[in-house]
Amino acid sequence: MTERLVREYYSGQGIKEWKRLVRDSYHKLEFDTTTHFIQKHLHKKKGLILDAGGGPGRYAIWFGKLGYDVVLLDLSLEMLEIAKSRIRRSGIQKRVKQIIQGLVDDLSVFESETFDAVVCLGGPLSHIVDDAKREKAIDELIRVTKKGSHIFVSVIGRPAVLVNELIRLPKEIELDFFPVMRDTGNYYGGFGFAPCHFFLPEELEESLEKGGVRVLEMVGLEGLASGHRKETNMLARKQPTAWKIWWETHLKTCTHPTSVGISEHFMAICKKH
Ligand SMILES: C[S@@+](CC[C@H](N)C(=O)[O-])C[C@H]1O[C@@H](n2cnc3c(N)ncnc32)[C@H](O)[C@@H]1O
């Protein structure tokens, strides 16, 4: 049921989802911070990457341009159609070994230890509301990763979602779904967004470690700027020098537990032993 709603939601997003990560300076924080930390941890510039829940393919293309081979998997056929066209336009078709419709919680099309790195970015894991399926998805991401390789998982953070309700959607605080979402992290859809499990940082860390990887770093992708879209975009547009200093400030602070905790999206960087 929730899977159908997630599929319907992303089928309706179209090109908007392709533009999400570059829409403005605030949204670019997610992409720039993610790629900054991937480059910090992946040194080889070659190997096969699985982009699980890769949607319209922005990260897959980024990896392809760097020289990696990529397999792109997503639930939504519409997202994969956009990815195909963007991959063609970007001229990296040779790097993209497979584009397949599939679920993160069933990667049985892949042998164990197939990939040199696995990424699951921008919240595909958050869209699996069922606890058992989410655990299975984590096990699957780990299973298909080679021993000694990295897994990068970013999800949507629960505290940031609650603050967003306070600032932008206060009417919803009185609705029945609010305390459920607050107490369990689970949101079953129906109010403008696809069903989601909103994570606490320690919850993501524990689930991954239970699955058998070491979490090397947790990173707040919007960090201290989280929720401050207008102010962030204004600073970037009007004060380029200050914006450069803010980016440095962001990089210096985004791994602090406070920054991770308040971020709209946070990423766990893991290594399989
Ligand atoms: C916010 S988008 C992120 C896309 C891309 N990773 C990015 O960061 O730009 C979330 C994607 O997860 C996909 N998704 C949601 N649940 C999924 C599941 N169980 N298995 C595979 N993909 C899923 C959606 O179809 C959507 O394309």
Short mmCIF file of C-alpha atoms in Angstrom, two decimals, residues 113-234:
data_model
loop_
_atom_site.label_atom_id
_atom_site.label_comp_id
_atom_site.label_asym_id
_atom_site.label_seq_id
_atom_site.Cartn_x
_atom_site.Cartn_y
_atom_site.Cartn_z
CA GLU A 113 29.65 -8.52 -3.11
CA THR A 114 29.12 -7.15 -6.62
CA PHE A 115 29.75 -3.43 -6.05
CA ASP A 116 32.82 -1.35 -5.20
CA ALA A 117 30.54 1.19 -3.51
CA VAL A 118 26.81 1.51 -2.93
CA VAL A 119 24.87 4.75 -2.56
CA CYS A 120 21.27 5.16 -1.47
CA LEU A 121 20.79 8.91 -1.39
CA GLY A 122 18.10 11.51 -0.85
CA GLY A 123 15.78 9.28 1.16
CA PRO A 124 14.83 6.02 -0.65
CA LEU A 125 15.27 4.24 2.70
CA SER A 126 12.99 6.82 4.35
CA HIS A 127 10.25 5.83 1.91
CA ILE A 128 10.17 2.30 3.31
CA VAL A 129 7.78 2.73 6.23
CA ASP A 130 7.57 -0.92 7.25
CA ASP A 131 10.30 -1.72 9.84
CA ALA A 132 11.00 -5.25 8.60
CA LYS A 133 11.27 -4.12 4.96
CA ARG A 134 13.58 -1.28 5.95
CA GLU A 135 15.84 -3.72 7.81
CA LYS A 136 15.78 -6.01 4.77
CA ALA A 137 16.76 -3.05 2.56
CA ILE A 138 19.76 -2.29 4.79
CA ASP A 139 20.77 -5.98 4.70
CA GLU A 140 20.48 -5.97 0.91
CA LEU A 141 22.56 -2.80 0.46
CA ILE A 142 25.25 -4.37 2.64
CA ARG A 143 25.04 -7.80 0.97
CA VAL A 144 25.74 -6.49 -2.55
CA THR A 145 28.70 -4.35 -1.38
CA LYS A 146 32.20 -5.86 -1.60
CA LYS A 147 34.05 -6.41 1.69
CA GLY A 148 36.15 -3.37 2.61
CA SER A 149 33.97 -1.07 0.45
CA HIS A 150 31.85 1.95 1.31
CA ILE A 151 28.10 2.48 1.58
CA PHE A 152 26.61 5.99 1.63
CA VAL A 153 23.03 6.28 2.88
CA SER A 154 21.14 9.54 3.29
CA VAL A 155 17.68 9.83 4.81
CA ILE A 156 15.18 12.46 5.96
CA GLY A 157 15.60 13.59 9.56
CA ARG A 158 12.70 13.57 12.03
CA PRO A 159 13.55 16.69 14.12
CA ALA A 160 13.78 18.83 10.94
CA VAL A 161 10.38 17.58 9.80
CA LEU A 162 8.81 18.50 13.16
CA VAL A 163 10.35 21.98 13.04
CA ASN A 164 9.05 22.35 9.48
CA GLU A 165 5.53 21.63 10.78
CA LEU A 166 5.96 24.39 13.37
CA ILE A 167 7.26 26.95 10.90
CA ARG A 168 5.40 26.17 7.68
CA LEU A 169 2.47 23.88 8.44
CA PRO A 170 1.26 24.67 12.00
CA LYS A 171 -2.33 23.63 11.16
CA GLU A 172 -1.12 20.04 10.74
CA ILE A 173 0.10 19.86 14.36
CA GLU A 174 -3.52 19.31 15.44
CA LEU A 175 -4.08 16.44 13.02
CA ASP A 176 -3.99 12.78 14.06
CA PHE A 177 -0.93 11.93 12.01
CA PHE A 178 1.30 14.44 13.83
CA PRO A 179 1.84 12.62 17.18
CA VAL A 180 2.29 9.32 15.33
CA MET A 181 4.96 10.89 13.15
CA ARG A 182 6.57 12.56 16.17
CA ASP A 183 6.66 9.38 18.27
CA THR A 184 7.43 6.69 15.67
CA GLY A 185 8.84 8.62 12.71
CA ASN A 186 6.15 7.08 10.52
CA TYR A 187 4.01 9.12 8.15
CA TYR A 188 1.57 7.20 5.96
CA GLY A 189 0.93 9.84 3.29
CA GLY A 190 -2.11 11.88 2.34
CA PHE A 191 -0.81 15.36 3.18
CA GLY A 192 1.23 16.33 0.15
CA PHE A 193 4.20 13.98 0.51
CA ALA A 194 4.89 10.30 -0.11
CA PRO A 195 4.78 7.94 2.90
CA CYS A 196 7.95 8.17 4.90
CA HIS A 197 9.87 6.98 7.90
CA PHE A 198 11.65 10.01 9.32
CA PHE A 199 14.84 8.96 11.06
CA LEU A 200 16.66 9.94 14.20
CA PRO A 201 20.44 9.92 13.59
CA GLU A 202 21.14 7.28 16.27
CA GLU A 203 18.43 5.07 14.76
CA LEU A 204 20.08 5.08 11.31
CA GLU A 205 23.48 4.46 12.84
CA GLU A 206 22.23 1.55 14.97
CA SER A 207 20.34 -0.09 12.08
CA LEU A 208 23.40 0.05 9.85
CA GLU A 209 25.77 -1.28 12.51
CA LYS A 210 23.30 -4.06 13.34
CA GLY A 211 23.39 -4.96 9.64
CA GLY A 212 27.15 -5.49 9.92
CA VAL A 213 28.97 -2.33 8.81
CA ARG A 214 31.04 0.24 10.65
CA VAL A 215 29.65 3.79 10.51
CA LEU A 216 32.65 6.01 9.84
CA GLU A 217 30.91 9.38 9.83
CA MET A 218 27.48 10.96 10.11
CA VAL A 219 26.99 14.16 8.11
CA GLY A 220 24.24 16.80 8.26
CA LEU A 221 23.67 17.68 4.60
CA GLU A 222 21.99 21.04 5.14
CA GLY A 223 23.59 21.30 8.58
CA LEU A 224 23.12 24.50 10.55
CA ALA A 225 21.28 26.07 7.57
CA SER A 226 18.56 23.44 7.80
CA GLY A 227 15.10 24.92 7.36
CA HIS A 228 16.51 28.40 6.60
CA ARG A 229 15.88 28.31 2.87
CA LYS A 230 15.18 31.99 2.30
CA GLU A 231 18.15 33.18 4.34
CA THR A 232 20.51 30.66 2.74
CA ASN A 233 19.47 31.60 -0.79
CA MET A 234 19.67 35.29 0.00
#
